[in-house]
Coordinates of C-alpha atoms and ligand atoms in Angstrom, one line a residue:
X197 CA 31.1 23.6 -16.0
X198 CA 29.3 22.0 -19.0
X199 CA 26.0 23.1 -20.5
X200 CA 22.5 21.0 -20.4
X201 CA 22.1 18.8 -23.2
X202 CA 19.7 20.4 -25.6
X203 CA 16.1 19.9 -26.5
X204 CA 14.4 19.8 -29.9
X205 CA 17.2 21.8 -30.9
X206 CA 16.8 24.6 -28.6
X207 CA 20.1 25.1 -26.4
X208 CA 19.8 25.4 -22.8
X209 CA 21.1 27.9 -21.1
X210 CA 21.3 26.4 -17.8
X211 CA 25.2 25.8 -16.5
X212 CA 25.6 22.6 -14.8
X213 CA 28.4 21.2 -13.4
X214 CA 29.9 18.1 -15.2
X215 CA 29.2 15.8 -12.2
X216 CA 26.0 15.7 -12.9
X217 CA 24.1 12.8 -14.5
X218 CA 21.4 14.1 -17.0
X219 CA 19.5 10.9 -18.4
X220 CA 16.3 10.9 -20.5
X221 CA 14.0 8.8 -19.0
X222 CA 10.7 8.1 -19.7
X223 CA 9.2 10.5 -17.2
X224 CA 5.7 9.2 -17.2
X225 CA 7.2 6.4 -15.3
X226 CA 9.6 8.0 -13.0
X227 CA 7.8 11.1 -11.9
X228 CA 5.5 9.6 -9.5
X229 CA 8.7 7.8 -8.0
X230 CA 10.8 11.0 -8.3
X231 CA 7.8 13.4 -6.7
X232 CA 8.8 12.0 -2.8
X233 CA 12.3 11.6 -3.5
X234 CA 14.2 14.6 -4.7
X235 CA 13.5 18.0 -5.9
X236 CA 12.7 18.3 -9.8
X237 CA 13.9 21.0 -11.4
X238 CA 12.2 22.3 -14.9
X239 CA 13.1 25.0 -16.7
X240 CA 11.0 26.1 -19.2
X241 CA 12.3 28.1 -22.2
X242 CA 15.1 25.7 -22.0
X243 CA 15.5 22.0 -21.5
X244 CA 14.5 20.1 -18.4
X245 CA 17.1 20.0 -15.7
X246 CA 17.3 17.9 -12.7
X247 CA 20.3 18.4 -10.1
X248 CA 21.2 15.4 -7.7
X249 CA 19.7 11.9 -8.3
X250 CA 19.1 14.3 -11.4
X251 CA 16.9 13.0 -14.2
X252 CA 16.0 15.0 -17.6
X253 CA 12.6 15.5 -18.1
X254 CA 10.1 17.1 -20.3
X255 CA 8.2 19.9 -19.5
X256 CA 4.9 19.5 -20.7
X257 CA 5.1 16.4 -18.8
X258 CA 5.9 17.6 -15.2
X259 CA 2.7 20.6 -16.0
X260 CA 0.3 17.7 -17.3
X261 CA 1.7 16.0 -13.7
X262 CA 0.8 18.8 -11.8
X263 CA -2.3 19.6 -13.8
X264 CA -3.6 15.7 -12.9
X265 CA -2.5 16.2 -9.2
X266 CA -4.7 19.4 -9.0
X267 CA -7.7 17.9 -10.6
X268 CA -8.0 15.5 -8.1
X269 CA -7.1 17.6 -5.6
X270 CA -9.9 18.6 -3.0
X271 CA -7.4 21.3 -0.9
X272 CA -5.2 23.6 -3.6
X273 CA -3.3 26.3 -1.6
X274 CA -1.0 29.2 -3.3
X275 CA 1.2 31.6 -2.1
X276 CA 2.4 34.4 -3.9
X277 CA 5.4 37.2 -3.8
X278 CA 6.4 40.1 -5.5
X279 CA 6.8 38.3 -8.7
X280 CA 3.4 37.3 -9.7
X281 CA 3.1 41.3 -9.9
X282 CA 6.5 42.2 -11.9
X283 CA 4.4 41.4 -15.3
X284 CA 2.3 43.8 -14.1
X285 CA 5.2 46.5 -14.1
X286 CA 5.6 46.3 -9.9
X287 CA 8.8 46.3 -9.2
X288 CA 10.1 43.2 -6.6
X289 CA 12.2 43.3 -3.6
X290 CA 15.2 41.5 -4.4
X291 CA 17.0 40.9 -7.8
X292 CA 18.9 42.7 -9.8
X293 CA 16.0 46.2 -10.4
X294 CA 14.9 44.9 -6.9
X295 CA 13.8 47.9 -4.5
X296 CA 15.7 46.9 -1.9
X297 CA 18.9 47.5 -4.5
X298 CA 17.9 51.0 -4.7
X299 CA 16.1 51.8 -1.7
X300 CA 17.4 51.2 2.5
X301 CA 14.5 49.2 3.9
X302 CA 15.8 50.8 7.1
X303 CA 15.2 53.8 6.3
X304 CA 11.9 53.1 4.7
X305 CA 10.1 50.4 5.9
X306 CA 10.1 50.0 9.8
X307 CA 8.8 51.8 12.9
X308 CA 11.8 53.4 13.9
X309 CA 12.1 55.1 10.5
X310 CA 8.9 56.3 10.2
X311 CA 9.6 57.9 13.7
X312 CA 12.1 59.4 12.4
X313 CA 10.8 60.7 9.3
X314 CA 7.3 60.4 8.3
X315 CA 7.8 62.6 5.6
X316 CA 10.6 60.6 4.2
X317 CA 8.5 57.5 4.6
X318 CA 5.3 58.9 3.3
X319 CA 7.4 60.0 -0.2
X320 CA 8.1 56.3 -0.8
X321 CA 4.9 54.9 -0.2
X322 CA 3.2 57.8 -2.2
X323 CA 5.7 57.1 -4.9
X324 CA 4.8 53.3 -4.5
X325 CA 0.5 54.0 -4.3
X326 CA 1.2 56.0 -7.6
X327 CA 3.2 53.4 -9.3
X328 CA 0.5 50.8 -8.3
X329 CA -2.5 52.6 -9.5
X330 CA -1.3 52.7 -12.7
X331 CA -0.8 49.1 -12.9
X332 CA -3.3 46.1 -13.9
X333 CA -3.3 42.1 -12.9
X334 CA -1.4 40.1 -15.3
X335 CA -2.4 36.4 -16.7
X336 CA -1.3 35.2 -13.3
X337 CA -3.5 37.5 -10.8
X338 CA -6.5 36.4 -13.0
X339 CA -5.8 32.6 -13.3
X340 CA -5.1 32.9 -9.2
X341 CA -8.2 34.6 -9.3
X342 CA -10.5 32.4 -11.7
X343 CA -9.0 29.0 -9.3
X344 CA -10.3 31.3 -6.2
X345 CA -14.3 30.8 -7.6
X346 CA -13.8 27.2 -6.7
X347 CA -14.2 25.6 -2.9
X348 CA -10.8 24.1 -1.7
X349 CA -8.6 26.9 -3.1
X350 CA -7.1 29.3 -1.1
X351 CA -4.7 32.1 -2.0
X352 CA -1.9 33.8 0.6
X353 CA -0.2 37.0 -0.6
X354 CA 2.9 38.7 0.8
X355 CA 2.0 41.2 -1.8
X356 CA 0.7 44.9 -0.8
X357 CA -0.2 46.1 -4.2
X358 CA -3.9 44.4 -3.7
X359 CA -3.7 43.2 -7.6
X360 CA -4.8 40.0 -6.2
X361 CA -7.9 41.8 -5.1
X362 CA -8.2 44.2 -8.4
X363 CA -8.3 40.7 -10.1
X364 CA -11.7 39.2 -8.4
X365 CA -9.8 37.1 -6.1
X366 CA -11.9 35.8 -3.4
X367 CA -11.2 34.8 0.4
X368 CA -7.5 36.2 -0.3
X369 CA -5.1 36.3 3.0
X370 CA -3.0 39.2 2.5
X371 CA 0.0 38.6 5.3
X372 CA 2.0 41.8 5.0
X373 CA -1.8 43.7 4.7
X374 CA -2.0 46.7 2.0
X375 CA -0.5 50.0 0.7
X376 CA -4.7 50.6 0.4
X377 CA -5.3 50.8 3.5
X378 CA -3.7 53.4 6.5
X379 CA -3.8 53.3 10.2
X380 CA -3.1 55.4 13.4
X381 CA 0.6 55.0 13.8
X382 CA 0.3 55.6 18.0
X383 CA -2.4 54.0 17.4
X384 CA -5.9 55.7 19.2
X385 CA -8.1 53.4 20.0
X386 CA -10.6 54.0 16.8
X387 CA -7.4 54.2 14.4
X388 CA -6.5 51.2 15.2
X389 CA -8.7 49.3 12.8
X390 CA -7.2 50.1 8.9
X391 CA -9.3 52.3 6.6
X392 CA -9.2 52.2 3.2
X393 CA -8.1 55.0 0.9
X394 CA -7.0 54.6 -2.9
X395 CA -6.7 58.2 -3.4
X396 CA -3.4 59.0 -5.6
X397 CA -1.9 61.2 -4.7
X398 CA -3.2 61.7 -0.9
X399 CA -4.9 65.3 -0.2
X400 CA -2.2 65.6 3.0
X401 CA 1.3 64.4 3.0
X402 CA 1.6 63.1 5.3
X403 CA -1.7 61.8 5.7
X404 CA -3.6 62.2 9.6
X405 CA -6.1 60.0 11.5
X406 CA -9.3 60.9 11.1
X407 CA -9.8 59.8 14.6
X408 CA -7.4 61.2 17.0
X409 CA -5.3 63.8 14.3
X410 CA -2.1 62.0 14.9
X411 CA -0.3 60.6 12.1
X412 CA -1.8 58.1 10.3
X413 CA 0.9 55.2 8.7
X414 CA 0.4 52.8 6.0
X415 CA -1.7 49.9 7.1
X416 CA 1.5 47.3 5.9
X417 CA 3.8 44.9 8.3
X418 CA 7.1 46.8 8.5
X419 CA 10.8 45.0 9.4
X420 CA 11.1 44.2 13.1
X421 CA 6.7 44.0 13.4
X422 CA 4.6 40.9 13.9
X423 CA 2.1 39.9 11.4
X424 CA -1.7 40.3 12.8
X425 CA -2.1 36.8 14.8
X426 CA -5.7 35.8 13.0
X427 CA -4.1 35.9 9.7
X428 CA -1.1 33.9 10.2
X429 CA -3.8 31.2 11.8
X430 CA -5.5 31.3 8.5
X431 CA -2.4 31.3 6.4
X432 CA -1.2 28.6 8.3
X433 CA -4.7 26.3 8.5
X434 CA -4.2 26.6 4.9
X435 CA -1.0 24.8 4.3
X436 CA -3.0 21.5 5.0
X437 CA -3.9 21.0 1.7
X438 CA -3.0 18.2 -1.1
X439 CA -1.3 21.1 -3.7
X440 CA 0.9 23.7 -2.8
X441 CA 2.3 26.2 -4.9
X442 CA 4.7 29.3 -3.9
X443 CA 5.1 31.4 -6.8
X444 CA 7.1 34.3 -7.2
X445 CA 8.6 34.9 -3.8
X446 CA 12.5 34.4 -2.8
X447 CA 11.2 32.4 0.3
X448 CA 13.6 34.3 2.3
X449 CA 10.8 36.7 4.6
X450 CA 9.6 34.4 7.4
X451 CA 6.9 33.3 8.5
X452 CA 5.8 32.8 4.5
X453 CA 8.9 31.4 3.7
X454 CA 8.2 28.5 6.0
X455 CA 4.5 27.9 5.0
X456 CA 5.9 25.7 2.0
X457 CA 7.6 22.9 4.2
X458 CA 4.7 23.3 6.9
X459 CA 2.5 21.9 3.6
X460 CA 5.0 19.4 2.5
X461 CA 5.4 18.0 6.0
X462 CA 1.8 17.5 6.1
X463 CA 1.6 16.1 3.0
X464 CA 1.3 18.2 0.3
X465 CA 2.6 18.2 -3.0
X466 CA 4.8 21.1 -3.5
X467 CA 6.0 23.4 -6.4
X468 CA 7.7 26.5 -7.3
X469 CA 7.1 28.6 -9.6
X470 CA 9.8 30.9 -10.2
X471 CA 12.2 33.3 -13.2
X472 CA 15.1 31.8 -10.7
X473 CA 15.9 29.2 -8.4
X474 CA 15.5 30.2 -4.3
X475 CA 15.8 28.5 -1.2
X476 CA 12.8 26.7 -1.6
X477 CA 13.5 25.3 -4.8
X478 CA 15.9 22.1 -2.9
X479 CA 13.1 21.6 -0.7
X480 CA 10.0 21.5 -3.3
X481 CA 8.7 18.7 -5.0
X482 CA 8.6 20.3 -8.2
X483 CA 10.8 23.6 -9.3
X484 CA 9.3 25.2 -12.5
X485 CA 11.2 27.8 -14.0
X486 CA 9.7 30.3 -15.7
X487 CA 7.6 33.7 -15.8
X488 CA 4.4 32.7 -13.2
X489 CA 2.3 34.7 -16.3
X490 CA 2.8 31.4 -18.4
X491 CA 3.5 29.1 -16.2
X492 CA -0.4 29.3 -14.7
X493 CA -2.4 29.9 -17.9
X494 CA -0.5 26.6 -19.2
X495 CA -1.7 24.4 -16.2
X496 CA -5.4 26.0 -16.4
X497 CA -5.4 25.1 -20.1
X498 CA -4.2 21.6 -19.1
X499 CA -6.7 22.0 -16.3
X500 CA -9.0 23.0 -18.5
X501 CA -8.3 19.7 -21.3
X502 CA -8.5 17.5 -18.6
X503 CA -12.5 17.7 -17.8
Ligands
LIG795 N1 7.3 35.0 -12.4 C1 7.7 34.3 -11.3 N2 8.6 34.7 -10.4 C2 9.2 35.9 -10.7 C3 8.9 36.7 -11.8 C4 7.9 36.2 -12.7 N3 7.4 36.9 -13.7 N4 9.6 37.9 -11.7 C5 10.4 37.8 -10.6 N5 10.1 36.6 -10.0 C6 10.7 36.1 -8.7 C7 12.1 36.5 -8.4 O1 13.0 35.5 -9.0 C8 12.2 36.5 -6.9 O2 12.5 35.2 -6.4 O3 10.0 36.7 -7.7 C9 10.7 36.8 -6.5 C10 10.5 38.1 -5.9 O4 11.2 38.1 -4.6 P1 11.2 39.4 -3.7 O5 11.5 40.6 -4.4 O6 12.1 39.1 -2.5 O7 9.7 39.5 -3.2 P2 9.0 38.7 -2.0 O8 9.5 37.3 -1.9 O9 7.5 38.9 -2.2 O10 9.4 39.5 -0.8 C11 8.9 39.1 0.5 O11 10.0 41.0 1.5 O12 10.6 43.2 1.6 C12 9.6 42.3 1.9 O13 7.5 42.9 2.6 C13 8.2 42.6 1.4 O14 6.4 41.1 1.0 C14 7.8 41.4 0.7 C15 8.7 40.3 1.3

């Protein structure tokens, strides 16, 4: 294994192996080439690595790319994972401090479980709401937010911790719906419908249903459940767009996972945003690495030069 060559001085810290080819190239002239080809892989922070038909380039150049494509773009879609929140000091799923490192989502987040133990259940979601509340959208809820005011962006969230909401976003399609929001876990016929309640802690733990007095569950997609039919048709009507972004998700939860080649099969131009490289990255048109809270306010500053 060798390391990246270096940029203005700064070493990279990305291993590669020594069969690679790095080459500077002019990228102004071979992204547009590259962009249908093969993946592009940027890291920011570091120098600009490419794997496979694997070209160097310079990151200020693939953002200004991407910052052009989006300008002229009349259908922008993003989808967003745990990590857009992690600035905000919500811990993700997977990773090295990721929940599900700690925490059995067997035990915690399906129906079986909560069957078992509400109680148990209800600790960890209380635990959660708490942790939440004291939270605040980062740099990338509010840039998602501010590119929401404008017709022809659309925002998907597997995220429960409604930030994206606390932030102004509008027309937001939450897929795995919201620690907010509770429901009759039978459920009666008026508990089905969620109802909202941001009280932290909750006055009864656990918590009932107003309607019937049965238990009343958090109003969020558990393991083993199907997501709610009219918001996958949404989530999915918006992959046709010219722009796709997935940022900070591992792509590994399905159906979201999928909604980024649905978009590049139809057409779209794809990137990552991401701290590490995923499944998705291989199959994206453009993998930037980096912290989504700088990644975003760089392309709405380009976004912003550009008018
Ligand atoms: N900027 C961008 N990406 C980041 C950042 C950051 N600041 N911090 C972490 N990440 C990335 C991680 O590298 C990881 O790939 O965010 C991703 C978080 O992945 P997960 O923890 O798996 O979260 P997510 O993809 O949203 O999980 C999907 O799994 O358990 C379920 O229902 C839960 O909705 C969740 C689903």
């Amino acid at each position: 294994m060798g390391r990246c060559a270096q940029r203005d001085g700064v070493a990279c810290s990305h291993r590669r192996s020594d069969d690679l080819q790095l080459r500077r190239c002019r990228v102004d002239e071979q992204l547009s080439q590259l962009a249908h080809e093969a993946p592009i892989a940027v890291f920011l922070e570091e120098c600009c690595c490419v794997e496979a038909s694997h070209t160097q380039i310079m990151t200020d150049t693939a953002l200004a790319d991407l910052a052009s494509r989006m300008a002229t773009a009349r259908r922008v879609t993003a989808m967003t994972g745990a990590g857009v929140s992690a600035a905000s000091g919500v811990p993700t799923f997977r990773g090295a401090d990721g929940l599900w490192r700690r925490y059995r989502p067997e035990d915690l987040a399906t129906p079986v479980a909560f069957a078992h133990d509400p109680s148990l259940v209800w600790e960890w979601y209380a635990w959660r709401r708490e942790q939440v509340a004291a939270c605040r959208p980062n740099a990338a809820h509010n840039v998602l937010a501010r590119w929401s005011q404008h017709d022809g962006f659309r925002l998907i969230t597997q995220n429960v911790d409604d930030l994206h909401g606390r932030a102004g976003t509008r027309g937001l399609v939450r897929l795995h719906g919201s620690i907010w929001e509770l429901k009759c876990f039978k459920p009666c016929a008026n508990g089905e419908r969620p109802w909202r309640d941001e009280r932290v802690p909750l006055p009864e733990q656990p918590p009932l249903c107003p309607h019937c007095g049965g238990l009343a569950r958090p109003a969020v997609v558990w393991f083993g459940e199907s997501l709610d039919s009219a918001v996958v048709d949404r989530a999915f009507e918006a992959t046709t767009c010219d722009v796709f972004l997935t940022i900070g998700t591992s792509a590994v939860v399905y159906p979201a996972a999928g909604f980024v080649d649905e978009a590049r099969a139809k057409g779209a131009f794809t990137v990552e945003i991401n701290t590490e490289t995923t499944p998705a990255s291989s199959c994206v048109d453009l993998s930037l690495i980096g912290p989504a809270e700088e990644i975003l306010p760089s392309i709405e500053q380009l976004l912003a030069e550009s008018k």
